[in-house]
PDB file of C-alpha atoms and ligand atoms in Angstrom:
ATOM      1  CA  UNK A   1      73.401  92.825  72.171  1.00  0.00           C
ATOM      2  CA  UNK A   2      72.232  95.821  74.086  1.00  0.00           C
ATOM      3  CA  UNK A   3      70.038  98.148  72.828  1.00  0.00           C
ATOM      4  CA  UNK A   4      71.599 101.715  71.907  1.00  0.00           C
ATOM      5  CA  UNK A   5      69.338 104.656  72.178  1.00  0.00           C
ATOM      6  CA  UNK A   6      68.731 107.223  69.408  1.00  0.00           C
ATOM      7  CA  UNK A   7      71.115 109.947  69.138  1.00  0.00           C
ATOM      8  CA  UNK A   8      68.788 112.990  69.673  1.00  0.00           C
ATOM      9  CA  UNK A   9      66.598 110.767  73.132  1.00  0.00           C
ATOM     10  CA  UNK A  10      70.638 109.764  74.160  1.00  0.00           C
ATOM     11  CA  UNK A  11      70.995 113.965  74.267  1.00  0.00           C
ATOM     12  CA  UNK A  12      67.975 114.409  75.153  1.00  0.00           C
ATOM     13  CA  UNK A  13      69.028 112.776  78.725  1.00  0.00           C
ATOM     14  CA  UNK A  14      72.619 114.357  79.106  1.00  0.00           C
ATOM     15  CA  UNK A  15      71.397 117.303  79.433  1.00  0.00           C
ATOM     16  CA  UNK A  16      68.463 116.254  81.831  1.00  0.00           C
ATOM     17  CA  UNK A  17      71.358 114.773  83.515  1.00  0.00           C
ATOM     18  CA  UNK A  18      73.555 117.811  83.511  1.00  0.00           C
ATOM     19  CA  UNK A  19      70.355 120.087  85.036  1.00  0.00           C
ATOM     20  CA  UNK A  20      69.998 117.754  87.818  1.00  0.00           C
ATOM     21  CA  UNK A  21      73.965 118.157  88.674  1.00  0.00           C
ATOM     22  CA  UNK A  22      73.809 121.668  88.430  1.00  0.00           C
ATOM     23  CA  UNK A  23      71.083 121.240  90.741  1.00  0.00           C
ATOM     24  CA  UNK A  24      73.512 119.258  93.153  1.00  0.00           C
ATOM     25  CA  UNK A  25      71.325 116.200  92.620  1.00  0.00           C
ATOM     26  CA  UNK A  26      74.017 113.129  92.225  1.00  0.00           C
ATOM     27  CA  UNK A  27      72.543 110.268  92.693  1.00  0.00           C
ATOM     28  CA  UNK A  28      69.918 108.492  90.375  1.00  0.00           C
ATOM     29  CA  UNK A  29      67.932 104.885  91.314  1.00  0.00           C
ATOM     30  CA  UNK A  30      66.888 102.500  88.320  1.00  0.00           C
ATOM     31  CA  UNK A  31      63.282 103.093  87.600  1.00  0.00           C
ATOM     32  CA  UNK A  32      61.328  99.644  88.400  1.00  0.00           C
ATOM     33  CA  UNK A  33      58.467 100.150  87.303  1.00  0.00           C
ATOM     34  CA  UNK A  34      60.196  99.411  83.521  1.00  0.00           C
ATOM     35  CA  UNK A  35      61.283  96.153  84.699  1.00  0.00           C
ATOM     36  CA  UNK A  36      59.100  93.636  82.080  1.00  0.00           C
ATOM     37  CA  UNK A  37      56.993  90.994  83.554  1.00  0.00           C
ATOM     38  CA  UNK A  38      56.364  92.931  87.198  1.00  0.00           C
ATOM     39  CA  UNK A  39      52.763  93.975  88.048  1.00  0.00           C
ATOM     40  CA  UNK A  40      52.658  97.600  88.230  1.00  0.00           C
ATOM     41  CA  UNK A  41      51.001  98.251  91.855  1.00  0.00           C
ATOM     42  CA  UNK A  42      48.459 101.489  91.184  1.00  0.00           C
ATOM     43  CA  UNK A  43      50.098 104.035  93.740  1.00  0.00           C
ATOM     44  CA  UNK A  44      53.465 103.295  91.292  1.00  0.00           C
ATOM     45  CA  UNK A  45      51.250 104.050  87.934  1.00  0.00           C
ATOM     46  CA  UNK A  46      50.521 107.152  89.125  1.00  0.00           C
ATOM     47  CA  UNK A  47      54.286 107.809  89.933  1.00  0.00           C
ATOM     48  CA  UNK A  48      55.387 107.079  86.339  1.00  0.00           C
ATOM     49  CA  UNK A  49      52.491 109.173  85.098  1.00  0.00           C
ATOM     50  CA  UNK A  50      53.879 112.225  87.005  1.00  0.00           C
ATOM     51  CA  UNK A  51      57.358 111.231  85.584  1.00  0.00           C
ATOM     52  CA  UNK A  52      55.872 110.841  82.417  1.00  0.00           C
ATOM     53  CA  UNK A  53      54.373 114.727  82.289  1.00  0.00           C
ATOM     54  CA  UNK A  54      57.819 115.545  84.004  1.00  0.00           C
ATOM     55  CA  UNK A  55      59.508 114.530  80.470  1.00  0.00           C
ATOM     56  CA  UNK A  56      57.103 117.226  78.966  1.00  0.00           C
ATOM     57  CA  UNK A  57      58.439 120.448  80.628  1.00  0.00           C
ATOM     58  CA  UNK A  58      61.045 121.993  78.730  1.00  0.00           C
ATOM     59  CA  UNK A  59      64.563 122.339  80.359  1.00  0.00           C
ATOM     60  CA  UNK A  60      65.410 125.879  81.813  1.00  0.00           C
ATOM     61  CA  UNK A  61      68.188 127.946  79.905  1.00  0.00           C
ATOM     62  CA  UNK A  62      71.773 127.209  81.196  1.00  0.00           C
ATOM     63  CA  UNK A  63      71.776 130.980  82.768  1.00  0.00           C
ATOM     64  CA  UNK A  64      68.631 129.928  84.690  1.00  0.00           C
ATOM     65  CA  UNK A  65      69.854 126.876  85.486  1.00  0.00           C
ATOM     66  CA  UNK A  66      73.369 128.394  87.023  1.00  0.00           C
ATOM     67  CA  UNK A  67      70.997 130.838  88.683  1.00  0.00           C
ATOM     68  CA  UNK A  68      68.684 128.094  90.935  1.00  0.00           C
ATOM     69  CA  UNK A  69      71.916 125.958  91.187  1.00  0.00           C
ATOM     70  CA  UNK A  70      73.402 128.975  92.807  1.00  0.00           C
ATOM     71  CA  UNK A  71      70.505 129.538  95.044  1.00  0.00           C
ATOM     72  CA  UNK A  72      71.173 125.734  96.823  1.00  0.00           C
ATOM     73  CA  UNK A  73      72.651 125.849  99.858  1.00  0.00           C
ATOM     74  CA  UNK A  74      76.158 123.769  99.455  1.00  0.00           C
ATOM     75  CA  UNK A  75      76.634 120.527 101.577  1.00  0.00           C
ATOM     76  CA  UNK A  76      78.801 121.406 104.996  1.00  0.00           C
ATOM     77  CA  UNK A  77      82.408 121.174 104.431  1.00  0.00           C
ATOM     78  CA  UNK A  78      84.445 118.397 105.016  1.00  0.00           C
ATOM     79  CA  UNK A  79      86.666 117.860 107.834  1.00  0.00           C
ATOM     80  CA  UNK A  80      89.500 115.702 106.600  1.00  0.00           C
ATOM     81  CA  UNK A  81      91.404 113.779 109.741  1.00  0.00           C
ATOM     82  CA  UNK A  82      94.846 113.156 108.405  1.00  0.00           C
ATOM     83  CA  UNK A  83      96.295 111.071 110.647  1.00  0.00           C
ATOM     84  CA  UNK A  84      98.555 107.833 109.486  1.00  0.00           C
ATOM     85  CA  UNK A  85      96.234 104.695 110.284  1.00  0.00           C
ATOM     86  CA  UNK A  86      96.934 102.560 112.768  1.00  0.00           C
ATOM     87  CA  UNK A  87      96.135 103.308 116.408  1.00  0.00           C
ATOM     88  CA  UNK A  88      96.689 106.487 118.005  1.00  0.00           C
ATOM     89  CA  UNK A  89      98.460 107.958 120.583  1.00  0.00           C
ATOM     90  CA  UNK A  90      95.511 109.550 122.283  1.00  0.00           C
ATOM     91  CA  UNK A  91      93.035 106.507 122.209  1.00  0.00           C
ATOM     92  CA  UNK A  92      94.328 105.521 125.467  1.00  0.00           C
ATOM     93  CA  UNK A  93      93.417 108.226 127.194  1.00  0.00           C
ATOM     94  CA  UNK A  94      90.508 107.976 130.049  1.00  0.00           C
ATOM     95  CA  UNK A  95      87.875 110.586 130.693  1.00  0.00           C
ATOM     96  CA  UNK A  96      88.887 111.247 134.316  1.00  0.00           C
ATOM     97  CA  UNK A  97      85.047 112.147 136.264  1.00  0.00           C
ATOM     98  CA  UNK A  98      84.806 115.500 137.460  1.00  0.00           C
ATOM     99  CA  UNK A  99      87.697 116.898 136.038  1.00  0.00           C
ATOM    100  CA  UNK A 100      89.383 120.003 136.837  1.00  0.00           C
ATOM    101  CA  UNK A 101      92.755 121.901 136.057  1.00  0.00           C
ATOM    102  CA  UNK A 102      94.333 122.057 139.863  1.00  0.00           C
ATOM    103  CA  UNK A 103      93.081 117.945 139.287  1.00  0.00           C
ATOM    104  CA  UNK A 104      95.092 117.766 136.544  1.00  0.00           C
ATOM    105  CA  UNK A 105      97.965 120.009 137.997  1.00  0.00           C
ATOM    106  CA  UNK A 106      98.038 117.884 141.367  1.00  0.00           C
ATOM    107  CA  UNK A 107      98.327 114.894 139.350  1.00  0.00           C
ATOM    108  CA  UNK A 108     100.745 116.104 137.402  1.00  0.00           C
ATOM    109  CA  UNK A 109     102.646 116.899 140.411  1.00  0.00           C
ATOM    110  CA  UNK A 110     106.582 116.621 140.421  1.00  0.00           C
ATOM    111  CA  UNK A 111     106.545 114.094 137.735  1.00  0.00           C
ATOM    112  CA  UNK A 112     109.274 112.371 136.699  1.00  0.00           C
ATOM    113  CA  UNK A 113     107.358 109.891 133.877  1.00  0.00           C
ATOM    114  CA  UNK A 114     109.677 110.378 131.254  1.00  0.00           C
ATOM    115  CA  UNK A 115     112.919 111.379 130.916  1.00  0.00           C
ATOM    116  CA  UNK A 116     112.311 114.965 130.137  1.00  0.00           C
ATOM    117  CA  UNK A 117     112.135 115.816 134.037  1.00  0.00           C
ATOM    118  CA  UNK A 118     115.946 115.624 133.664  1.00  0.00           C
ATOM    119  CA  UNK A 119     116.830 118.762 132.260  1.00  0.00           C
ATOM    120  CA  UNK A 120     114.010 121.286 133.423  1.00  0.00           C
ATOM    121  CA  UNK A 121     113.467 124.014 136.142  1.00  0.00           C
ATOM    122  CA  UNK A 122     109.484 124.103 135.799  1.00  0.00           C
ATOM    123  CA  UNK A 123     106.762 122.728 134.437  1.00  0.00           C
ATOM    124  CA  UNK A 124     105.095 124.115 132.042  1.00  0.00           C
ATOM    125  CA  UNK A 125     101.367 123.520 133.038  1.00  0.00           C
ATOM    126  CA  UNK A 126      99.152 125.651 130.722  1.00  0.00           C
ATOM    127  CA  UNK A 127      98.024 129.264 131.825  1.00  0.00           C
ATOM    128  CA  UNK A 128      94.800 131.122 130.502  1.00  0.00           C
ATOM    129  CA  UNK A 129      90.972 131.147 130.584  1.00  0.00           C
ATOM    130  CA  UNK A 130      89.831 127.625 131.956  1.00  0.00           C
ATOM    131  CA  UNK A 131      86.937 128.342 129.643  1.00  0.00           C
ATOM    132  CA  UNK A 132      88.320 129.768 127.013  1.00  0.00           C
ATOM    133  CA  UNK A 133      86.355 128.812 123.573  1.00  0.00           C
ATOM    134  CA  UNK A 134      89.964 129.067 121.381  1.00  0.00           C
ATOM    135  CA  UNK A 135      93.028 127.073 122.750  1.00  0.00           C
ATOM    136  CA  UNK A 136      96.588 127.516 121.465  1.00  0.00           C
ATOM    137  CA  UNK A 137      98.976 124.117 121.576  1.00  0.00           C
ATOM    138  CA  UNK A 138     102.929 124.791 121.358  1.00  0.00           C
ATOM    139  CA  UNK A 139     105.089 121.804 121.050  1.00  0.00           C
ATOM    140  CA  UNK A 140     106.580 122.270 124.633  1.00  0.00           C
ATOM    141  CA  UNK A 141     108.666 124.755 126.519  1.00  0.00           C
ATOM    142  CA  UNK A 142     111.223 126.946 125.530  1.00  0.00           C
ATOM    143  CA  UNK A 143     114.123 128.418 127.471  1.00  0.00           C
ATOM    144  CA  UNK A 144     112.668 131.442 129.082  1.00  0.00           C
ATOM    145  CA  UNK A 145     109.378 129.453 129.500  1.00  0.00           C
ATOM    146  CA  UNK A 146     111.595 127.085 131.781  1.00  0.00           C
ATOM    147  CA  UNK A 147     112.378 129.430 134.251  1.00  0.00           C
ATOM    148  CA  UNK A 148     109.530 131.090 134.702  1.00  0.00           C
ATOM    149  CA  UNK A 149     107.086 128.253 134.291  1.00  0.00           C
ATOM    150  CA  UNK A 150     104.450 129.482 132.200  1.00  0.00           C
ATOM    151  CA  UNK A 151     103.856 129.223 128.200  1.00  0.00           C
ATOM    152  CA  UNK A 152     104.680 131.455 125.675  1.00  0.00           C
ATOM    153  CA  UNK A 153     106.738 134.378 127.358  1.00  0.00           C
ATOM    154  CA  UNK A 154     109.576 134.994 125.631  1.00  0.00           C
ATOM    155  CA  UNK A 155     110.059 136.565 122.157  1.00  0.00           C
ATOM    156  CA  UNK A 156     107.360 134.219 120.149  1.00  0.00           C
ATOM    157  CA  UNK A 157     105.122 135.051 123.278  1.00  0.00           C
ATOM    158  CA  UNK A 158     105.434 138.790 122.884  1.00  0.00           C
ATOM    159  CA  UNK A 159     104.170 137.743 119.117  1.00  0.00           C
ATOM    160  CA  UNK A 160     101.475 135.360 120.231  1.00  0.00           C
ATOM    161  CA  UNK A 161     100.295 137.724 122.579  1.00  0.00           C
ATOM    162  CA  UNK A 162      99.936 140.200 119.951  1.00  0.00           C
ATOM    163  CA  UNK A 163      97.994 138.219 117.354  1.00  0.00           C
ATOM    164  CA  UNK A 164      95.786 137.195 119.932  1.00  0.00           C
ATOM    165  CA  UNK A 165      95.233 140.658 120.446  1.00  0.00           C
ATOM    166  CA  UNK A 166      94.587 141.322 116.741  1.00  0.00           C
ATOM    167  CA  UNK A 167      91.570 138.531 117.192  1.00  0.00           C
ATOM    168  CA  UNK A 168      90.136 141.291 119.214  1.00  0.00           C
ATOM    169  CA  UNK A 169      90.800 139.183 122.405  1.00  0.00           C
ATOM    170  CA  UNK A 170      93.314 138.808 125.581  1.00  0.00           C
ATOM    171  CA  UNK A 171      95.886 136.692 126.381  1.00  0.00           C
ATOM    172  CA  UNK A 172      93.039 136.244 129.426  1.00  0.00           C
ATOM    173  CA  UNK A 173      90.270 135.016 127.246  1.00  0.00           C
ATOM    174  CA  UNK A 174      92.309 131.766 125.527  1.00  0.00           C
ATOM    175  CA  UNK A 175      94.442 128.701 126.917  1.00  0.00           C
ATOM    176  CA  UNK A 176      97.144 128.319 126.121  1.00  0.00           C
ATOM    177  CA  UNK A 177      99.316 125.110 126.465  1.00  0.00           C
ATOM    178  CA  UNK A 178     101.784 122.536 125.048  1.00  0.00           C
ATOM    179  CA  UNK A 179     101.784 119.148 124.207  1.00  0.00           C
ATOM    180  CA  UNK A 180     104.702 118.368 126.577  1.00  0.00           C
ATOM    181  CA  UNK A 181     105.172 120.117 129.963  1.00  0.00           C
ATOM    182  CA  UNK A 182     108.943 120.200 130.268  1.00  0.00           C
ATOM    183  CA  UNK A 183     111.044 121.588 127.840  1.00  0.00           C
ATOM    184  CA  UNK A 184     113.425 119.509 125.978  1.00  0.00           C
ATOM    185  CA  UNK A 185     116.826 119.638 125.936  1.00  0.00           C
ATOM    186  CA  UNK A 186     118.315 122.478 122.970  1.00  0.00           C
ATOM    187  CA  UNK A 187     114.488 122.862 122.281  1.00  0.00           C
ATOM    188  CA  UNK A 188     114.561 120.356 120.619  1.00  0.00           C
ATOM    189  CA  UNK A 189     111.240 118.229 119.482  1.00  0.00           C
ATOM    190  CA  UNK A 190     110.039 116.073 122.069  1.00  0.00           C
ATOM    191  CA  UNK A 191     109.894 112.470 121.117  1.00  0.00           C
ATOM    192  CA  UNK A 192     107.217 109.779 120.861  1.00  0.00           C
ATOM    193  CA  UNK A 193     107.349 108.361 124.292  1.00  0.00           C
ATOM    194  CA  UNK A 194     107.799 111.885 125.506  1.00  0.00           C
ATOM    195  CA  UNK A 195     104.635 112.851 123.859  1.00  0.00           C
ATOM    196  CA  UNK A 196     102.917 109.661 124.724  1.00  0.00           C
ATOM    197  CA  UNK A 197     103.532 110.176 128.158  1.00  0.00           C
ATOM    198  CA  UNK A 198     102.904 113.614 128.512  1.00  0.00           C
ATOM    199  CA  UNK A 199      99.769 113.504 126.325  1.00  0.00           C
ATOM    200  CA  UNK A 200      97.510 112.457 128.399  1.00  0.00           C
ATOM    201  CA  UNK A 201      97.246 115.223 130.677  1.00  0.00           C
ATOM    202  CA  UNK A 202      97.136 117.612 127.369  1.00  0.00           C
ATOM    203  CA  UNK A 203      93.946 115.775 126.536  1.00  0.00           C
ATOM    204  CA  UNK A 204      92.439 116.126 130.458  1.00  0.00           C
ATOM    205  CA  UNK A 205      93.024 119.827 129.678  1.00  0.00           C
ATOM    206  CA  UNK A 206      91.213 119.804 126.428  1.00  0.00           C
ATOM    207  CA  UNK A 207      88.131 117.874 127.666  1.00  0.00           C
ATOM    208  CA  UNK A 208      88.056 120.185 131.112  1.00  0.00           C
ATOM    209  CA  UNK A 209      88.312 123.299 129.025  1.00  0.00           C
ATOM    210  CA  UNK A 210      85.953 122.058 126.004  1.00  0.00           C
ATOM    211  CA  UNK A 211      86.833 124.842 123.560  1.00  0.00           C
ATOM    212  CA  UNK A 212      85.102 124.993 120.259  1.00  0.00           C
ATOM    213  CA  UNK A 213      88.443 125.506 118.389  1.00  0.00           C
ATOM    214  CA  UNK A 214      92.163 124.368 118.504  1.00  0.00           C
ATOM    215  CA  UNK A 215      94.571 126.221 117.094  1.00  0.00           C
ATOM    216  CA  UNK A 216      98.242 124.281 116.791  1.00  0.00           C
ATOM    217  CA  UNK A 217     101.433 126.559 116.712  1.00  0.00           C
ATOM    218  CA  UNK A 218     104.095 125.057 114.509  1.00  0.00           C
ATOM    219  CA  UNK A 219     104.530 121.699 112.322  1.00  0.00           C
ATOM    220  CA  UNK A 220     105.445 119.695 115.574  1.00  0.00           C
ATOM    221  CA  UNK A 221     102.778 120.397 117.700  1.00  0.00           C
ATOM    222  CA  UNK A 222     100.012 119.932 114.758  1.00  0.00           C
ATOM    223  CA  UNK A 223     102.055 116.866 113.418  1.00  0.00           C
ATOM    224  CA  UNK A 224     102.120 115.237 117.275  1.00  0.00           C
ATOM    225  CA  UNK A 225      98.500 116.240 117.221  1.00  0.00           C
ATOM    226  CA  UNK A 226      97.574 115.032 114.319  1.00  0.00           C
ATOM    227  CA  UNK A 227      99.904 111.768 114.161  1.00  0.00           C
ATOM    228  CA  UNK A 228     100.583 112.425 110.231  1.00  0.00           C
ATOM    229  CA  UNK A 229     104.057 112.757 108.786  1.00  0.00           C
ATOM    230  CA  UNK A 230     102.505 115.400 105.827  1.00  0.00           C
ATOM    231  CA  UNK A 231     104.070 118.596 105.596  1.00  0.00           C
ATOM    232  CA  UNK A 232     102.716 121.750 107.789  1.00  0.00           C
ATOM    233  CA  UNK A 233     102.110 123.639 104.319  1.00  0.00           C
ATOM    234  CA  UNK A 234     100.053 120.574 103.104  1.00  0.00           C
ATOM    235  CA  UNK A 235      97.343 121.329 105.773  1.00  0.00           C
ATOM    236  CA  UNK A 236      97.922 124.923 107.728  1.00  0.00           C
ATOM    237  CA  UNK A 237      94.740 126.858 106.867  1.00  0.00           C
ATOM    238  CA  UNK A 238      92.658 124.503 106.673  1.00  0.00           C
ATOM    239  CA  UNK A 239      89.842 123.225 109.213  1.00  0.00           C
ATOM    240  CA  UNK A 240      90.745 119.848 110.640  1.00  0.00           C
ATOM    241  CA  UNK A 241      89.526 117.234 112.916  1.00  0.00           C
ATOM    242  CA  UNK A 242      90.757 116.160 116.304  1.00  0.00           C
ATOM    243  CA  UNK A 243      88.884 114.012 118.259  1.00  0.00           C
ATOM    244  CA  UNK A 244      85.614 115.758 117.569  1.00  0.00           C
ATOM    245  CA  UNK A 245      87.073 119.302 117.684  1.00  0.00           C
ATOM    246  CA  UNK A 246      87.836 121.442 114.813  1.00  0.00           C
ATOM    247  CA  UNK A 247      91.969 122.218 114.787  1.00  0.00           C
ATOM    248  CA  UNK A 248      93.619 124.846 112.569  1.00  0.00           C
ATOM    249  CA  UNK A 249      97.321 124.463 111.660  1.00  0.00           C
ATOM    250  CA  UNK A 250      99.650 127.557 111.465  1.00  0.00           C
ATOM    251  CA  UNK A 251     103.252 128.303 112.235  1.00  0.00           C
ATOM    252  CA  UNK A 252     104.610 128.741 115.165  1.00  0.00           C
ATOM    253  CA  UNK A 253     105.247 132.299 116.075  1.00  0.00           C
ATOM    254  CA  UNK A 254     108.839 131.634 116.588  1.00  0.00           C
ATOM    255  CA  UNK A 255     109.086 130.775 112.648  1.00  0.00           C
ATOM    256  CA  UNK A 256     107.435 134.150 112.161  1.00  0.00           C
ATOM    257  CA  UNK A 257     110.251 135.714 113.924  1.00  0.00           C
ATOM    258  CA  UNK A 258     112.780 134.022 111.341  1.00  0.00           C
ATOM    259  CA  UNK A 259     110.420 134.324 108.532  1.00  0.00           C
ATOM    260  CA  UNK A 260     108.104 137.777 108.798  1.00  0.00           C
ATOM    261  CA  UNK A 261     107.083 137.199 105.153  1.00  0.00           C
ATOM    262  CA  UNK A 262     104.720 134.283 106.863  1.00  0.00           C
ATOM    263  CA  UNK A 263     102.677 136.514 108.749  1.00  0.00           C
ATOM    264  CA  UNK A 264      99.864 136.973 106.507  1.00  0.00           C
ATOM    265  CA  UNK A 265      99.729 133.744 105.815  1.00  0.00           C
ATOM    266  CA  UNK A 266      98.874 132.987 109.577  1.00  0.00           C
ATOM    267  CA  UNK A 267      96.296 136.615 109.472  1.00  0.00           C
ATOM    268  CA  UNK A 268      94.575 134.215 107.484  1.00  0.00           C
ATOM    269  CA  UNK A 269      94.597 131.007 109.224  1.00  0.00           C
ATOM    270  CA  UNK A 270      93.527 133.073 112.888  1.00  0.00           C
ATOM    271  CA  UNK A 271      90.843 135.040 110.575  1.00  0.00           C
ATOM    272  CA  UNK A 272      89.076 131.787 109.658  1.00  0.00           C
ATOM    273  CA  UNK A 273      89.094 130.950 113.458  1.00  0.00           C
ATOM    274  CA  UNK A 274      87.822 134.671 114.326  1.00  0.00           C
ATOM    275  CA  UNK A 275      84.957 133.933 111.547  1.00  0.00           C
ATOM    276  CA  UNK A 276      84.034 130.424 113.791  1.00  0.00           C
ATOM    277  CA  UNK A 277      83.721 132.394 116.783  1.00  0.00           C
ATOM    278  CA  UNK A 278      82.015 134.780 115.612  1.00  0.00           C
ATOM    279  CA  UNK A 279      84.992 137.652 116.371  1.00  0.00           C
ATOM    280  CA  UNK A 280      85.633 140.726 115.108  1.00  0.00           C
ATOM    281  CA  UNK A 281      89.354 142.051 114.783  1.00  0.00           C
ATOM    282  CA  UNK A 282      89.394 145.493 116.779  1.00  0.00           C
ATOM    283  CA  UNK A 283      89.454 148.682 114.939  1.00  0.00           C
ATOM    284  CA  UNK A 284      92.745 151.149 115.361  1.00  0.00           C
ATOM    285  CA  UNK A 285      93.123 153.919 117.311  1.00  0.00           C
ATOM    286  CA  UNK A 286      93.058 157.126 115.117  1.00  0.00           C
ATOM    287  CA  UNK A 287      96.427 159.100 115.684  1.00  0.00           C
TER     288      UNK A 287
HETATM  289  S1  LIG B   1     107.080 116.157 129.986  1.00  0.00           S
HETATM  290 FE1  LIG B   1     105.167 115.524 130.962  1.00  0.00          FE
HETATM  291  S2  LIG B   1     105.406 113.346 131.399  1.00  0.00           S
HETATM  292 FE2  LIG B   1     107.452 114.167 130.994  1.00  0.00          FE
HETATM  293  S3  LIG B   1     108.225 114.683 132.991  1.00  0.00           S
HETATM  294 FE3  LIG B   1     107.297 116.521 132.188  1.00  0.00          FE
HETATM  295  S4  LIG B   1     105.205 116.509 132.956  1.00  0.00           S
HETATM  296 FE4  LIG B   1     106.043 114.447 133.224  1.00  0.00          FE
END
């Protein structure tokens, strides 16, 4: 039969147990030194002697004890990757030695590795800061983006461009990309071996750049990224991992166009990313 403890010593170490919680202190280790039969080195007596006189000081009111538990610094967040399991997409991918963007472009070249060279005028390399410490990732290239061969410049552009600007920064200082480089046919999502294809010249760009944040436009190009099949609204907002960088999820500026009510849900998305890079949204001109 085990033994039960008496009720008042059984409360007695709740609530020790509770102040170490509050404390952020989780994890406890059996006490050996009770085990029966086992020769009690001295260096340990004097260890259960402090533990002993421990016992004797009373526990700090419940205010006092919110007050030093709010006084501990919190563990670092979390980064949840949400990818399915299984392998990914982008494990195939080699570092490529001294790397560059004309590299990248050169290899790129007139491609024709899947089938989405079919239908397309240009190809959509990437355009921006080749240093920049925030890229933006579109799914791949729309209509007007086609014909003129660079990302983001129609409509949704003109809005990109603008909430870039609201970050307090240029269309100059980011990157801005898309997963696949030619657009696909009645825009619409590019496909597996599209993406598989394609990727690996998306990652090249990543690695040569090195920014400290990602920022994915739209459930397709965060869902590609990410390799999950969750719901955009499941994980926008929040800080994510991709292959050791820290992505944010938000819609796509084109949604925002159909949907304006969205907007300040992204404000808040691109103000978390402002607050990692330490940016400051500019202040308006008086009239
Ligand atoms: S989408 Fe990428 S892989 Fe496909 S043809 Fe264009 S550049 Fe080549």
């Amino acid at each position: 039969m085990p033994e039960t403890l008496p009720g008042s010593l059984q409360q007695k170490i709740e609530e020790r147990l509770r102040y170490y919680q509050d404390l952020g202190i989780q994890l406890f280790y059996r006490n050996r030194l009770t085990e029966p039969g086992r020769e009690q080195p001295a260096s340990e007596v004097k260890v259960e002697q402090r533990i002993e006189r421990t016992e004797e000081i009373p526990l700090p009111k419940r205010e006092v004890r919110a007050a030093i538990a709010a006084k501990i610094p919190s563990s670092p967040p979390v980064i949840p990757i949400i990818a399915a399991p299984g392998p990914s997409l982008f494990d195939a991918a080699d570092k490529v030695q001294d790397d560059t963007l004309p590299k990248i472009r050169e290899d790129i070249g007139d491609c024709t590795r899947c089938k989405l060279h079919k239908g397309r005028n240009k190809i959509v390399f990437g355009d921006g800061n080749p240093k920049a410490e925030l890229v933006f990732i579109g799914e791949g290239p729309g209509a007007d983006e086609d014909i003129q061969g660079l990302p983001f410049v129609g409509r949704a552009g003109k809005l990109l461009t603008q909430m870039i600007e609201a970050m307090g920064l240029q269309r100059k200082d980011v990157y801005i990309c898309n997963v696949v480089k030619c657009r696909p046919p009645q825009n619409r999502a590019p496909e597996p071996d599209e993406v598989e294809t394609c990727s690996p010249y998306l990652i090249r760009q990543i690695d040569v750049i090195n920014p400290k944040v990602l920022v994915c436009l739209g459930a397709v190009a965060a869902k590609t990224l990410l390799e999950t099949t969750k719901g955009i609204t499941q994980f926008r907002g929040q800080w994510l991992e991709w292959r050791g960088r820290k992505l944010m999820a938000t819609y796509h500026p084109a949604y925002l166009l159909r949907n304006p009510a969205a907007k300040g849900e992204v404000w808040k998305d691109l103000q978390k990313v402002m607050a990692e890079l330490g940016l400051q949204a500019p202040k308006k001109k008086s009239s």
